[in-house]
mmCIF file of C-alpha atoms and ligand atoms in Angstrom:
data_model
loop_
_atom_site.group_PDB
_atom_site.id
_atom_site.type_symbol
_atom_site.label_atom_id
_atom_site.label_comp_id
_atom_site.label_asym_id
_atom_site.label_seq_id
_atom_site.Cartn_x
_atom_site.Cartn_y
_atom_site.Cartn_z
ATOM 1 C CA MET W 1 -11.747 -10.538 12.580
ATOM 2 C CA LEU W 2 -13.595 -13.303 11.807
ATOM 3 C CA THR W 3 -10.625 -16.934 9.892
ATOM 4 C CA GLU W 4 -10.655 -20.097 9.251
ATOM 5 C CA PRO W 5 -8.578 -22.510 12.227
ATOM 6 C CA PHE W 6 -8.788 -25.484 10.384
ATOM 7 C CA VAL W 7 -7.919 -24.538 7.130
ATOM 8 C CA THR W 8 -4.446 -25.256 6.509
ATOM 9 C CA ASP W 9 -1.791 -21.970 7.517
ATOM 10 C CA TYR W 10 -0.720 -21.873 3.531
ATOM 11 C CA CYS W 11 -4.638 -20.839 2.509
ATOM 12 C CA ARG W 12 -6.018 -18.881 6.262
ATOM 13 C CA ALA W 13 -6.739 -16.378 5.851
ATOM 14 C CA ASN W 14 -7.814 -12.796 8.090
ATOM 15 C CA ILE W 15 -11.645 -12.077 7.592
ATOM 16 C CA TRP W 16 -12.351 -8.419 9.037
ATOM 17 C CA HIS W 17 -16.188 -6.979 10.075
ATOM 18 C CA VAL W 18 -15.763 -2.955 9.963
ATOM 19 C CA ARG W 19 -18.625 -2.104 11.674
ATOM 20 C CA GLY W 20 -20.072 1.887 10.371
ATOM 21 C CA ASN W 21 -22.676 3.820 11.215
ATOM 22 C CA ASP W 22 -24.800 3.929 8.287
ATOM 23 C CA ILE W 23 -23.282 0.246 6.514
ATOM 24 C CA ASP W 24 -20.545 -2.382 7.312
ATOM 25 C CA LEU W 25 -17.735 -3.972 5.890
ATOM 26 C CA LEU W 26 -16.847 -6.860 5.268
ATOM 27 C CA VAL W 27 -12.798 -6.852 3.901
ATOM 28 C CA ASP W 28 -11.914 -10.469 2.458
ATOM 29 C CA THR W 29 -14.028 -13.187 2.862
ATOM 30 C CA GLY W 30 -11.441 -16.801 3.171
ATOM 31 C CA MET W 31 -11.435 -19.843 1.476
ATOM 32 C CA GLY W 32 -15.243 -20.123 1.234
ATOM 33 C CA ILE W 33 -15.779 -24.690 2.885
ATOM 34 C CA CYS W 34 -18.544 -23.116 5.517
ATOM 35 C CA PRO W 35 -20.360 -20.718 5.220
ATOM 36 C CA LEU W 36 -19.027 -17.769 5.715
ATOM 37 C CA ALA W 37 -22.507 -15.148 5.819
ATOM 38 C CA PRO W 38 -23.800 -16.494 9.050
ATOM 39 C CA GLU W 39 -21.117 -15.629 11.674
ATOM 40 C CA ILE W 40 -21.329 -12.123 9.799
ATOM 41 C CA GLU W 41 -23.928 -10.305 12.116
ATOM 42 C CA THR W 42 -25.523 -6.958 11.361
ATOM 43 C CA PRO W 43 -28.222 -4.942 12.555
ATOM 44 C CA GLN W 44 -31.273 -5.903 10.530
ATOM 45 C CA GLY W 45 -31.483 -3.946 7.344
ATOM 46 C CA LYS W 46 -28.017 -2.770 7.511
ATOM 47 C CA PRO W 47 -25.978 -2.476 4.421
ATOM 48 C CA LEU W 48 -23.119 -4.333 4.547
ATOM 49 C CA LEU W 49 -20.133 -3.989 1.970
ATOM 50 C CA ALA W 50 -18.576 -6.828 0.962
ATOM 51 C CA VAL W 51 -14.959 -6.018 -0.440
ATOM 52 C CA ALA W 52 -11.999 -8.271 -1.697
ATOM 53 C CA THR W 53 -8.752 -7.106 -1.800
ATOM 54 C CA HIS W 54 -8.111 -9.270 -4.061
ATOM 55 C CA VAL W 55 -8.975 -12.239 -6.521
ATOM 56 C CA HIS W 56 -6.983 -15.251 -4.567
ATOM 57 C CA LEU W 57 -8.491 -18.262 -3.154
ATOM 58 C CA ASP W 58 -8.283 -17.676 0.078
ATOM 59 C CA HIS W 59 -9.804 -14.128 -0.495
ATOM 60 C CA VAL W 60 -12.970 -14.435 -2.545
ATOM 61 C CA GLY W 61 -14.144 -18.063 -1.267
ATOM 62 C CA SER W 62 -17.378 -17.119 0.568
ATOM 63 C CA LEU W 63 -17.622 -13.716 -2.382
ATOM 64 C CA HIS W 64 -20.930 -14.562 -4.164
ATOM 65 C CA GLU W 65 -22.652 -15.378 0.248
ATOM 66 C CA PHE W 66 -23.179 -11.612 0.037
ATOM 67 C CA ALA W 67 -25.610 -9.290 -1.511
ATOM 68 C CA TRP W 68 -23.057 -5.975 -1.817
ATOM 69 C CA ARG W 69 -19.318 -6.555 -3.538
ATOM 70 C CA ALA W 70 -16.626 -4.583 -4.252
ATOM 71 C CA GLY W 71 -13.065 -5.191 -5.539
ATOM 72 C CA PRO W 72 -10.744 -3.480 -8.383
ATOM 73 C CA ARG W 73 -11.551 -2.934 -11.176
ATOM 74 C CA ILE W 74 -8.792 -4.829 -12.584
ATOM 75 C CA GLU W 75 -9.134 -7.883 -11.262
ATOM 76 C CA ALA W 76 -13.252 -7.498 -11.977
ATOM 77 C CA SER W 77 -13.156 -9.875 -14.440
ATOM 78 C CA PHE W 78 -12.632 -12.725 -12.999
ATOM 79 C CA PHE W 79 -14.644 -12.631 -10.060
ATOM 80 C CA GLU W 80 -17.567 -13.036 -12.608
ATOM 81 C CA THR W 81 -16.144 -17.114 -12.978
ATOM 82 C CA MET W 82 -13.319 -17.053 -10.436
ATOM 83 C CA PRO W 83 -10.583 -18.758 -12.685
ATOM 84 C CA ASP W 84 -8.366 -21.008 -11.886
ATOM 85 C CA GLU W 85 -5.197 -18.991 -13.059
ATOM 86 C CA ALA W 86 -6.103 -15.958 -11.485
ATOM 87 C CA THR W 87 -7.263 -17.734 -7.913
ATOM 88 C CA TYR W 88 -5.185 -20.388 -7.577
ATOM 89 C CA ALA W 89 -8.339 -22.586 -6.556
ATOM 90 C CA ASN W 90 -6.562 -25.895 -8.352
ATOM 91 C CA MET W 91 -2.953 -25.442 -5.264
ATOM 92 C CA PHE W 92 -5.451 -25.694 -2.968
ATOM 93 C CA ARG W 93 -7.237 -29.107 -4.725
ATOM 94 C CA ASN W 94 -5.435 -32.098 -3.091
ATOM 95 C CA PHE W 95 -3.146 -29.373 -0.961
ATOM 96 C CA PRO W 96 -1.811 -32.462 1.904
ATOM 97 C CA GLY W 97 -3.580 -31.475 4.771
ATOM 98 C CA ALA W 98 -5.836 -29.051 3.077
ATOM 99 C CA VAL W 99 -7.829 -28.881 6.229
ATOM 100 C CA SER W 100 -7.535 -30.452 9.759
ATOM 101 C CA GLU W 101 -11.152 -31.059 10.548
ATOM 102 C CA LEU W 102 -13.189 -32.085 7.559
ATOM 103 C CA PRO W 103 -16.343 -29.343 7.780
ATOM 104 C CA CYS W 104 -18.770 -32.445 6.318
ATOM 105 C CA PRO W 105 -17.777 -36.542 6.513
ATOM 106 C CA ASP W 106 -17.611 -36.642 2.557
ATOM 107 C CA TRP W 107 -15.662 -33.275 1.740
ATOM 108 C CA HIS W 108 -12.728 -34.020 -0.405
ATOM 109 C CA SER W 109 -10.247 -30.779 -0.720
ATOM 110 C CA ALA W 110 -10.347 -31.529 -4.641
ATOM 111 C CA ASP W 111 -13.851 -30.856 -5.139
ATOM 112 C CA TYR W 112 -12.731 -26.857 -4.304
ATOM 113 C CA MET W 113 -14.696 -24.931 -5.965
ATOM 114 C CA ILE W 114 -15.541 -20.529 -5.816
ATOM 115 C CA ALA W 115 -19.284 -19.583 -6.838
ATOM 116 C CA PRO W 116 -18.704 -17.137 -9.343
ATOM 117 C CA ALA W 117 -19.232 -13.068 -7.198
ATOM 118 C CA PRO W 118 -19.385 -10.692 -9.743
ATOM 119 C CA LEU W 119 -18.398 -7.048 -8.674
ATOM 120 C CA GLN W 120 -21.868 -4.582 -8.154
ATOM 121 C CA ARG W 121 -18.706 -1.722 -7.278
ATOM 122 C CA LEU W 122 -15.367 -1.484 -9.049
ATOM 123 C CA LEU W 123 -12.720 0.353 -7.190
ATOM 124 C CA ASP W 124 -9.918 2.439 -8.112
ATOM 125 C CA GLU W 125 -6.993 3.839 -6.154
ATOM 126 C CA GLY W 126 -8.708 7.292 -4.245
ATOM 127 C CA ASP W 127 -12.317 5.987 -4.402
ATOM 128 C CA VAL W 128 -13.927 6.345 -1.035
ATOM 129 C CA ILE W 129 -16.215 4.048 1.441
ATOM 130 C CA ASP W 130 -17.678 5.846 3.630
ATOM 131 C CA LEU W 131 -20.143 3.819 6.203
ATOM 132 C CA GLY W 132 -21.213 7.399 7.897
ATOM 133 C CA ASP W 133 -19.424 8.017 10.528
ATOM 134 C CA ARG W 134 -15.629 6.439 9.250
ATOM 135 C CA SER W 135 -14.959 6.319 5.270
ATOM 136 C CA PHE W 136 -11.601 4.562 3.526
ATOM 137 C CA THR W 137 -9.422 5.811 0.534
ATOM 138 C CA VAL W 138 -8.845 2.607 -1.742
ATOM 139 C CA LEU W 139 -5.518 2.548 -2.240
ATOM 140 C CA HIS W 140 -3.556 0.659 -5.103
ATOM 141 C CA LEU W 141 -0.917 -1.471 -3.604
ATOM 142 C CA PRO W 142 0.450 -3.977 -6.870
ATOM 143 C CA GLY W 143 3.178 -6.076 -6.243
ATOM 144 C CA HIS W 144 1.248 -9.997 -4.387
ATOM 145 C CA SER W 145 -1.079 -8.979 -7.261
ATOM 146 C CA PRO W 146 -2.280 -6.956 -10.206
ATOM 147 C CA GLY W 147 -5.029 -5.494 -8.817
ATOM 148 C CA SER W 148 -4.400 -5.079 -5.015
ATOM 149 C CA ILE W 149 -5.749 -2.773 -2.513
ATOM 150 C CA GLY W 150 -5.912 -1.467 0.790
ATOM 151 C CA LEU W 151 -8.542 0.231 2.527
ATOM 152 C CA PHE W 152 -6.866 3.230 4.607
ATOM 153 C CA ASP W 153 -8.681 5.257 6.745
ATOM 154 C CA GLU W 154 -6.265 7.956 7.151
ATOM 155 C CA LEU W 155 -8.209 10.435 10.666
ATOM 156 C CA ASN W 156 -6.923 7.331 12.651
ATOM 157 C CA GLY W 157 -3.943 5.296 10.766
ATOM 158 C CA THR W 158 -6.038 2.288 10.170
ATOM 159 C CA LEU W 159 -5.057 0.216 7.051
ATOM 160 C CA PHE W 160 -6.685 -3.191 6.056
ATOM 161 C CA SER W 161 -3.554 -4.258 3.591
ATOM 162 C CA GLY W 162 -4.559 -7.588 2.285
ATOM 163 C CA ASP W 163 -2.405 -9.412 1.291
ATOM 164 C CA ALA W 164 0.314 -5.738 0.247
ATOM 165 C CA ILE W 165 1.841 -6.088 4.002
ATOM 166 C CA HIS W 166 1.248 -7.939 6.857
ATOM 167 C CA GLY W 167 3.175 -9.489 8.685
ATOM 168 C CA GLY W 168 3.685 -13.429 7.239
ATOM 169 C CA PHE W 169 5.431 -14.709 4.734
ATOM 170 C CA LEU W 170 5.309 -11.837 1.681
ATOM 171 C CA VAL W 171 4.481 -14.101 -1.184
ATOM 172 C CA ASP W 172 5.548 -11.837 -4.465
ATOM 173 C CA ASP W 173 6.394 -15.173 -7.291
ATOM 174 C CA MET W 174 3.001 -16.603 -8.213
ATOM 175 C CA PRO W 175 2.297 -16.276 -11.918
ATOM 176 C CA ASP W 176 0.286 -12.947 -11.660
ATOM 177 C CA SER W 177 3.031 -11.422 -8.763
ATOM 178 C CA ASN W 178 5.472 -8.372 -9.924
ATOM 179 C CA ARG W 179 8.838 -6.701 -7.997
ATOM 180 C CA THR W 180 9.046 -4.439 -9.568
ATOM 181 C CA ALA W 181 6.171 -2.654 -8.627
ATOM 182 C CA TYR W 182 5.574 -3.945 -5.097
ATOM 183 C CA CYS W 183 8.883 -2.723 -4.446
ATOM 184 C CA ALA W 184 7.132 0.822 -5.635
ATOM 185 C CA THR W 185 4.161 -0.127 -3.447
ATOM 186 C CA MET W 186 6.720 -0.345 -0.460
ATOM 187 C CA ARG W 187 8.370 2.885 -1.027
ATOM 188 C CA ARG W 188 4.220 4.273 -0.663
ATOM 189 C CA LEU W 189 3.980 2.123 2.264
ATOM 190 C CA ILE W 190 6.397 3.380 4.394
ATOM 191 C CA GLY W 191 5.470 7.471 3.798
ATOM 192 C CA LEU W 192 2.103 6.894 4.754
ATOM 193 C CA PRO W 193 0.625 7.671 8.269
ATOM 194 C CA VAL W 194 0.197 4.548 9.415
ATOM 195 C CA ARG W 195 -0.976 3.439 12.894
ATOM 196 C CA ILE W 196 -1.578 0.326 12.173
ATOM 197 C CA ALA W 197 -2.251 -2.439 8.909
ATOM 198 C CA HIS W 198 -4.670 -5.070 9.579
ATOM 199 C CA GLY W 199 -3.663 -7.577 7.010
ATOM 200 C CA GLY W 200 -5.187 -10.540 4.866
ATOM 201 C CA HIS W 201 -2.531 -13.195 7.016
ATOM 202 C CA ALA W 202 -1.476 -12.950 10.086
ATOM 203 C CA ASP W 203 -1.474 -10.899 13.604
ATOM 204 C CA SER W 204 -1.876 -7.036 13.343
ATOM 205 C CA ILE W 205 0.990 -5.183 12.621
ATOM 206 C CA ASP W 206 1.815 -0.792 14.334
ATOM 207 C CA GLY W 207 2.933 1.483 12.095
ATOM 208 C CA THR W 208 7.051 1.040 12.683
ATOM 209 C CA ARG W 209 6.348 -2.679 12.251
ATOM 210 C CA MET W 210 5.085 -2.222 8.936
ATOM 211 C CA ARG W 211 7.387 0.357 7.892
ATOM 212 C CA GLU W 212 10.570 -2.170 8.699
ATOM 213 C CA ILE W 213 9.272 -4.536 6.412
ATOM 214 C CA ALA W 214 8.966 -2.698 4.031
ATOM 215 C CA GLU W 215 11.861 -1.424 4.185
ATOM 216 C CA ASP W 216 13.253 -4.686 4.278
ATOM 217 C CA TYR W 217 11.547 -5.901 1.157
ATOM 218 C CA LEU W 218 13.346 -3.378 -0.753
ATOM 219 C CA ARG W 219 16.536 -4.433 1.029
ATOM 220 C CA ARG W 220 16.419 -7.970 -0.510
ATOM 221 C CA ASN W 221 14.922 -6.367 -3.555
ATOM 222 C CA GLU W 222 16.060 -3.530 -4.908
ATOM 223 C CA GLU W 223 19.448 -3.049 -6.014
HETATM 224 ZN ZN1 LIG G 1 -3.309 -13.166 -1.985
#
């Protein structure tokens, strides 16, 4: 797990590097305040697939640095231009305390832009990402955003859950959020044999904690 320690915690997301036998996987790419690619070490010639769980700013900032990109088909058109209305990059401009250390002396959050990163591979529910020795099934987990996906290794119960579920504050009040869809996602997550969930924010959670969080969400949002 990598992260951007000097970014305000509201926008500080987890970046996951999963080493496979044949290819490596990168799940989400942070804000892109500093170059991410030099921090990701892969053996020469080994392909790296960078997957964005959704198009929000704190998950796609450095996506353009990687040549082989995948993301949810439902949000795919946004990756071609990274418009503010999909990424919410505008929220970060002039955000008080955007960063606690400047990447360079003349850096200003007001100049923050996300470079376009068109997707080579469009992911749908049920697609499989095969790393050679392990594989991940794409789960469509809408609610936080319409296209949000998770990547689930059913054989060992590992879920990369993006912002659909994690141990931090779950955001369901963005313009593209949908609480009805989010409730359905929570019901689905409760039924999955998840052993550990590595989310887009906060510390990883075990399956028991994940189901508690989902049940708590449903109690608060289901009538
Ligand atoms: Zn998000």
